mmCIF file of C-alpha atoms in Angstrom:
data_model
loop_
_atom_site.group_PDB
_atom_site.id
_atom_site.type_symbol
_atom_site.label_atom_id
_atom_site.label_comp_id
_atom_site.label_asym_id
_atom_site.label_seq_id
_atom_site.Cartn_x
_atom_site.Cartn_y
_atom_site.Cartn_z
ATOM 1 C CA MET A 100 279.263 -92.498 150.850
ATOM 2 C CA GLY A 101 277.328 -95.801 151.290
ATOM 3 C CA HIS A 102 275.686 -94.479 154.459
ATOM 4 C CA SER A 103 274.125 -91.479 152.679
ATOM 5 C CA ARG A 104 273.466 -93.502 149.520
ATOM 6 C CA TYR A 105 270.851 -95.766 151.095
ATOM 7 C CA ARG A 106 269.102 -92.741 152.582
ATOM 8 C CA GLU A 107 269.059 -91.120 149.130
ATOM 9 C CA ILE A 108 267.456 -94.242 147.643
ATOM 10 C CA ALA A 109 264.961 -94.435 150.523
ATOM 11 C CA GLU A 110 263.941 -90.800 150.036
ATOM 12 C CA SER A 111 263.400 -91.327 146.306
ATOM 13 C CA LEU A 112 261.183 -94.345 146.984
ATOM 14 C CA ARG A 113 259.381 -92.463 149.737
ATOM 15 C CA GLN A 114 258.582 -89.602 147.348
ATOM 16 C CA ALA A 115 257.384 -92.101 144.731
ATOM 17 C CA ILE A 116 255.014 -93.668 147.263
ATOM 18 C CA ARG A 117 253.688 -90.244 148.306
ATOM 19 C CA SER A 118 253.110 -89.209 144.684
ATOM 20 C CA GLY A 119 251.131 -92.363 143.935
ATOM 21 C CA ALA A 120 253.706 -93.901 141.603
ATOM 22 C CA TYR A 121 253.475 -96.943 143.883
ATOM 23 C CA PRO A 122 249.814 -97.044 145.014
ATOM 24 C CA LEU A 123 248.548 -98.721 148.156
ATOM 25 C CA GLY A 124 248.863 -102.503 147.805
ATOM 26 C CA SER A 125 251.313 -102.372 144.899
ATOM 27 C CA ARG A 126 254.706 -104.094 144.977
ATOM 28 C CA LEU A 127 258.059 -102.378 144.786
ATOM 29 C CA PRO A 128 260.579 -103.519 142.155
ATOM 30 C CA SER A 129 262.864 -106.340 143.270
ATOM 31 C CA GLU A 130 266.108 -105.578 145.104
ATOM 32 C CA SER A 131 268.104 -106.519 141.995
ATOM 33 C CA ASP A 132 266.017 -104.157 139.806
ATOM 34 C CA LEU A 133 266.419 -101.318 142.313
ATOM 35 C CA ALA A 134 270.144 -101.996 142.572
ATOM 36 C CA ALA A 135 270.486 -101.804 138.782
ATOM 37 C CA ARG A 136 268.415 -98.621 138.593
ATOM 38 C CA TRP A 137 270.510 -96.904 141.260
ATOM 39 C CA GLU A 138 273.832 -98.535 140.314
ATOM 40 C CA ALA A 139 274.130 -99.560 143.947
ATOM 41 C CA SER A 140 274.854 -102.785 145.773
ATOM 42 C CA ARG A 141 271.965 -104.965 146.877
ATOM 43 C CA GLY A 142 273.111 -104.427 150.454
ATOM 44 C CA THR A 143 272.634 -100.661 150.075
ATOM 45 C CA VAL A 144 269.192 -101.177 148.523
ATOM 46 C CA ARG A 145 268.303 -103.571 151.343
ATOM 47 C CA GLN A 146 269.150 -100.853 153.891
ATOM 48 C CA ALA A 147 266.918 -98.352 152.062
ATOM 49 C CA VAL A 148 264.021 -100.804 151.940
ATOM 50 C CA ALA A 149 264.476 -101.685 155.624
ATOM 51 C CA LEU A 150 264.246 -97.984 156.505
ATOM 52 C CA LEU A 151 260.895 -97.643 154.704
ATOM 53 C CA ALA A 152 259.669 -100.826 156.378
ATOM 54 C CA SER A 153 260.580 -99.411 159.803
ATOM 55 C CA GLU A 154 258.437 -96.356 158.989
ATOM 56 C CA GLY A 155 255.470 -98.582 158.154
ATOM 57 C CA LEU A 156 255.326 -97.513 154.501
ATOM 58 C CA ILE A 157 255.959 -100.982 153.105
ATOM 59 C CA GLY A 158 255.643 -104.596 154.228
ATOM 60 C CA SER A 159 258.775 -106.237 155.567
ATOM 61 C CA ARG A 160 258.255 -109.944 154.852
ATOM 62 C CA GLN A 161 261.469 -111.732 153.917
ATOM 63 C CA GLY A 162 261.644 -113.613 150.632
ATOM 64 C CA ALA A 163 258.948 -111.525 148.926
ATOM 65 C CA ARG A 164 258.810 -108.208 147.121
ATOM 66 C CA ARG A 165 257.770 -105.434 149.480
ATOM 67 C CA VAL A 166 254.140 -104.245 149.378
ATOM 68 C CA VAL A 167 253.146 -100.593 149.855
ATOM 69 C CA LEU A 168 251.088 -100.398 153.056
ATOM 70 C CA ARG A 169 250.204 -96.728 153.449
ATOM 71 C CA GLN A 170 251.151 -93.165 152.733
ATOM 72 C CA GLU A 171 253.443 -91.647 155.338
ATOM 73 C CA ARG A 172 251.589 -89.857 158.144
ATOM 74 C CA ARG A 173 253.896 -87.088 159.245
ATOM 75 C CA GLN A 174 253.103 -84.906 162.257
ATOM 76 C CA SER A 175 254.985 -81.641 162.693
ATOM 77 C CA PHE A 176 255.550 -79.780 165.941
ATOM 78 C CA GLN A 177 255.804 -76.377 164.290
ATOM 79 C CA GLN A 178 252.149 -75.719 165.089
ATOM 80 C CA LEU A 179 250.170 -76.732 168.171
ATOM 81 C CA ASN A 180 247.385 -78.774 166.577
ATOM 82 C CA SER A 181 245.139 -81.404 168.078
ATOM 83 C CA PHE A 182 245.434 -85.003 166.868
ATOM 84 C CA ALA A 183 242.097 -84.611 165.055
ATOM 85 C CA GLN A 184 243.170 -81.395 163.305
ATOM 86 C CA TRP A 185 246.389 -83.024 162.124
ATOM 87 C CA ALA A 186 244.658 -86.226 160.959
ATOM 88 C CA GLN A 187 241.946 -84.357 159.062
ATOM 89 C CA ALA A 188 244.568 -82.176 157.370
ATOM 90 C CA MET A 189 246.244 -85.408 156.206
ATOM 91 C CA GLY A 190 242.955 -86.518 154.656
ATOM 92 C CA CYS A 191 242.410 -89.304 157.200
ATOM 93 C CA GLU A 192 239.123 -90.236 158.811
ATOM 94 C CA VAL A 193 239.661 -89.837 162.549
ATOM 95 C CA THR A 194 237.462 -91.388 165.229
ATOM 96 C CA SER A 195 237.851 -91.518 168.995
ATOM 97 C CA ARG A 196 236.266 -93.355 171.882
ATOM 98 C CA ILE A 197 236.518 -92.353 175.531
ATOM 99 C CA LEU A 198 236.928 -95.598 177.469
ATOM 100 C CA THR A 199 237.402 -94.243 180.994
ATOM 101 C CA ARG A 200 236.726 -90.959 182.842
ATOM 102 C CA THR A 201 237.695 -90.924 186.522
ATOM 103 C CA MET A 202 238.129 -88.148 189.066
ATOM 104 C CA ARG A 203 241.017 -89.046 191.380
ATOM 105 C CA THR A 204 243.881 -87.605 193.405
ATOM 106 C CA ALA A 205 246.832 -86.413 191.342
ATOM 107 C CA THR A 206 250.092 -88.336 191.541
ATOM 108 C CA ALA A 207 253.229 -86.422 192.511
ATOM 109 C CA GLU A 208 254.318 -86.155 188.861
ATOM 110 C CA GLU A 209 250.870 -85.064 187.672
ATOM 111 C CA ALA A 210 250.635 -82.402 190.376
ATOM 112 C CA GLU A 211 254.071 -81.093 189.405
ATOM 113 C CA ARG A 212 253.273 -81.044 185.693
ATOM 114 C CA LEU A 213 249.919 -79.331 186.185
ATOM 115 C CA ASP A 214 251.285 -77.004 188.873
ATOM 116 C CA THR A 215 248.675 -78.049 191.436
ATOM 117 C CA GLU A 216 248.768 -79.175 195.060
ATOM 118 C CA PRO A 217 249.802 -82.841 195.558
ATOM 119 C CA ASP A 218 246.408 -83.777 197.037
ATOM 120 C CA SER A 219 244.323 -81.957 194.407
ATOM 121 C CA GLU A 220 241.780 -83.769 192.241
ATOM 122 C CA VAL A 221 242.334 -84.312 188.528
ATOM 123 C CA LEU A 222 240.328 -85.980 185.776
ATOM 124 C CA TYR A 223 241.920 -89.074 184.231
ATOM 125 C CA VAL A 224 240.740 -89.952 180.706
ATOM 126 C CA LEU A 225 241.620 -93.031 178.667
ATOM 127 C CA ARG A 226 240.878 -92.813 174.923
ATOM 128 C CA LEU A 227 241.436 -94.952 171.854
ATOM 129 C CA ARG A 228 242.139 -93.053 168.622
ATOM 130 C CA ARG A 229 241.643 -94.509 165.149
ATOM 131 C CA LEU A 230 242.708 -93.391 161.680
ATOM 132 C CA ASP A 231 240.669 -94.751 158.767
ATOM 133 C CA GLY A 232 239.179 -97.304 161.156
ATOM 134 C CA GLU A 233 242.578 -98.583 162.308
ATOM 135 C CA PRO A 234 243.551 -98.286 166.013
ATOM 136 C CA VAL A 235 246.745 -96.223 166.085
ATOM 137 C CA MET A 236 247.016 -94.508 169.448
ATOM 138 C CA VAL A 237 246.111 -94.978 173.107
ATOM 139 C CA GLU A 238 245.777 -91.652 174.898
ATOM 140 C CA ARG A 239 245.968 -91.259 178.665
ATOM 141 C CA THR A 240 245.294 -87.689 179.738
ATOM 142 C CA VAL A 241 245.074 -85.969 183.091
ATOM 143 C CA TYR A 242 243.109 -82.694 183.085
ATOM 144 C CA ALA A 243 243.401 -79.977 185.717
ATOM 145 C CA ASP A 244 240.402 -79.740 188.038
ATOM 146 C CA TRP A 245 239.243 -76.449 186.501
ATOM 147 C CA VAL A 246 239.003 -78.149 183.068
ATOM 148 C CA ALA A 247 237.378 -81.377 184.319
ATOM 149 C CA PRO A 248 233.675 -80.301 184.280
ATOM 150 C CA VAL A 249 233.817 -79.413 180.583
ATOM 151 C CA VAL A 250 235.512 -82.696 179.632
ATOM 152 C CA LEU A 251 233.065 -84.733 181.729
ATOM 153 C CA ALA A 252 230.163 -83.254 179.757
ATOM 154 C CA LEU A 253 231.521 -84.349 176.351
ATOM 155 C CA PRO A 254 230.121 -87.402 174.505
ATOM 156 C CA GLU A 255 232.158 -90.621 174.473
ATOM 157 C CA ASP A 256 232.740 -90.378 170.723
ATOM 158 C CA CYS A 257 234.019 -86.790 170.855
ATOM 159 C CA VAL A 258 236.548 -86.543 168.024
ATOM 160 C CA SER A 259 238.636 -83.743 169.561
ATOM 161 C CA ILE A 260 238.485 -82.830 173.226
ATOM 162 C CA MET A 261 240.792 -79.849 172.744
ATOM 163 C CA ASP A 262 238.636 -78.415 169.963
ATOM 164 C CA SER A 263 235.471 -79.048 171.993
ATOM 165 C CA ILE A 264 236.645 -77.352 175.190
ATOM 166 C CA ALA A 265 237.819 -74.389 173.125
ATOM 167 C CA GLU A 266 234.359 -74.057 171.563
ATOM 168 C CA ARG A 267 232.336 -74.723 174.722
ATOM 169 C CA ALA A 268 234.410 -73.015 177.409
ATOM 170 C CA ASP A 269 236.995 -70.892 175.589
ATOM 171 C CA ILE A 270 239.804 -73.049 177.006
ATOM 172 C CA VAL A 271 242.407 -72.692 174.277
ATOM 173 C CA ALA A 272 245.864 -74.274 174.167
ATOM 174 C CA HIS A 273 248.550 -71.787 173.139
ATOM 175 C CA TYR A 274 251.782 -73.466 174.238
ATOM 176 C CA GLY A 275 252.997 -77.047 174.376
ATOM 177 C CA GLU A 276 255.970 -79.043 175.614
ATOM 178 C CA HIS A 277 256.610 -82.445 174.014
ATOM 179 C CA LEU A 278 258.687 -85.388 175.237
ATOM 180 C CA ILE A 279 259.255 -88.268 172.803
ATOM 181 C CA ASP A 280 260.594 -91.737 173.557
ATOM 182 C CA ALA A 281 259.860 -95.418 172.976
ATOM 183 C CA VAL A 282 258.176 -97.870 175.341
ATOM 184 C CA ALA A 283 257.075 -101.510 175.282
ATOM 185 C CA ALA A 284 253.361 -102.251 175.007
ATOM 186 C CA GLY A 285 251.751 -103.387 178.226
ATOM 187 C CA SER A 286 248.699 -105.651 178.373
ATOM 188 C CA GLU A 287 246.198 -102.801 177.965
ATOM 189 C CA ASP A 288 248.099 -101.146 175.110
ATOM 190 C CA ALA A 289 248.522 -104.480 173.319
ATOM 191 C CA ARG A 290 244.813 -105.277 173.571
ATOM 192 C CA LEU A 291 243.631 -101.867 172.387
ATOM 193 C CA LEU A 292 246.167 -101.465 169.569
ATOM 194 C CA ARG A 293 245.986 -105.113 168.489
ATOM 195 C CA VAL A 294 249.688 -105.732 168.845
ATOM 196 C CA ARG A 295 251.688 -108.235 170.844
ATOM 197 C CA ARG A 296 252.606 -107.491 174.437
ATOM 198 C CA ALA A 297 256.068 -105.836 174.650
ATOM 199 C CA SER A 298 255.827 -104.592 171.028
ATOM 200 C CA PRO A 299 257.604 -101.237 170.558
ATOM 201 C CA LEU A 300 255.391 -98.156 170.755
ATOM 202 C CA LEU A 301 256.264 -94.550 170.021
ATOM 203 C CA ARG A 302 255.334 -92.434 173.034
ATOM 204 C CA GLN A 303 254.683 -88.715 173.019
ATOM 205 C CA ARG A 304 254.025 -87.011 176.348
ATOM 206 C CA HIS A 305 252.933 -83.407 176.192
ATOM 207 C CA LEU A 306 251.819 -80.620 178.445
ATOM 208 C CA THR A 307 249.602 -77.832 177.119
ATOM 209 C CA TYR A 308 249.029 -74.352 178.529
ATOM 210 C CA THR A 309 246.696 -71.430 177.992
ATOM 211 C CA ALA A 310 248.008 -68.085 176.745
ATOM 212 C CA ALA A 311 248.299 -67.033 180.403
ATOM 213 C CA GLY A 312 250.501 -70.042 181.168
ATOM 214 C CA ARG A 313 247.872 -72.078 183.027
ATOM 215 C CA ALA A 314 248.294 -75.836 182.587
ATOM 216 C CA ILE A 315 245.393 -77.593 180.865
ATOM 217 C CA GLU A 316 246.441 -81.215 180.432
ATOM 218 C CA TRP A 317 249.290 -83.680 180.820
ATOM 219 C CA THR A 318 249.032 -86.457 178.235
ATOM 220 C CA ASP A 319 250.730 -89.779 177.526
ATOM 221 C CA ASP A 320 250.071 -90.826 173.897
ATOM 222 C CA ARG A 321 251.267 -94.237 172.689
ATOM 223 C CA TYR A 322 251.341 -94.851 168.945
ATOM 224 C CA ARG A 323 251.485 -98.196 167.221
ATOM 225 C CA ALA A 324 254.796 -98.586 165.398
ATOM 226 C CA GLY A 325 254.652 -97.294 161.824
ATOM 227 C CA SER A 326 251.394 -95.381 162.283
ATOM 228 C CA VAL A 327 252.898 -91.883 162.409
ATOM 229 C CA VAL A 328 256.192 -90.078 161.786
ATOM 230 C CA PHE A 329 257.071 -87.027 163.872
ATOM 231 C CA ASN A 330 258.696 -84.185 161.966
ATOM 232 C CA VAL A 331 260.972 -81.831 163.933
ATOM 233 C CA MET A 332 262.639 -78.911 162.172
ATOM 234 C CA ASN A 333 265.354 -76.810 163.793
ATOM 235 C CA SER A 334 268.189 -74.451 162.974
ATOM 236 C CA ALA A 335 271.489 -73.328 164.439
ATOM 237 C CA ALA A 336 269.936 -69.918 165.132
ATOM 238 C CA ALA A 337 267.295 -71.361 167.457
ATOM 239 C CA ALA A 338 267.631 -72.949 170.875
ATOM 240 C CA PRO A 339 269.444 -76.305 170.671
ATOM 241 C CA LEU A 340 267.485 -79.544 170.623
ATOM 242 C CA GLU A 341 267.541 -81.014 174.099
ATOM 243 C CA ARG A 342 268.367 -84.661 174.569
ATOM 244 C CA ARG A 343 267.821 -86.429 177.875
ATOM 245 C CA ALA A 344 268.755 -89.885 179.041
ATOM 246 C CA GLY A 345 265.804 -92.086 179.904
ATOM 247 C CA PRO A 346 265.200 -93.309 183.456
ATOM 248 C CA ASP A 347 266.938 -96.640 182.763
ATOM 249 C CA VAL A 348 270.105 -95.120 181.249
ATOM 250 C CA GLY A 349 273.072 -94.752 183.543
ATOM 251 C CA GLY A 350 275.223 -91.632 183.618
#
């Protein structure tokens, strides 16, 4: 009962934050006030508050009432949208900066993902993505050689590469495969996202295809903790959700 109770309290607070009942920068009621309102123990309330803090909705400083930091940014996988399309639909100002564009030989994994020969050339692109001026994601993308010329011609501040190549060259993503895990921030990630080295990052790797099944890109996106929530909906009637052990997990 206690396990589901803290989630119930967290969801009620989450909805209140979304609705504007607790605006950005406002403070939540104290743990004792929340406990009285919900007729719950302070330990249960503390669990609910910790859950919201882990999502980046509220500040997590000990000894002080929690401060609302932001509205939840939830990204669904039901539709194949670009980062820019999703961010704009959320009402966020999205900006991007291409930091590196390099033609090089594909690694073994990249060649396998893009279904190309091991010694084929690919275009490697490093980008920093911002929401409302805040750095939230480092994007490392490898484009198939047939896509590379279009991407090379785009300006450094191109907001959406996927939207641009669709408009300029009719290269349209129809299918996507997504892999989600957590990684520690390396030196480059830490510098770009303004976090400490080894801080936890949410990683989404995805492969996109054309309607004919031709691979377009293989991407490694690393999000700063608390900047986005991924929403995955499923049902018993659909294919089961696949879980895989990471490379460092023994069998």
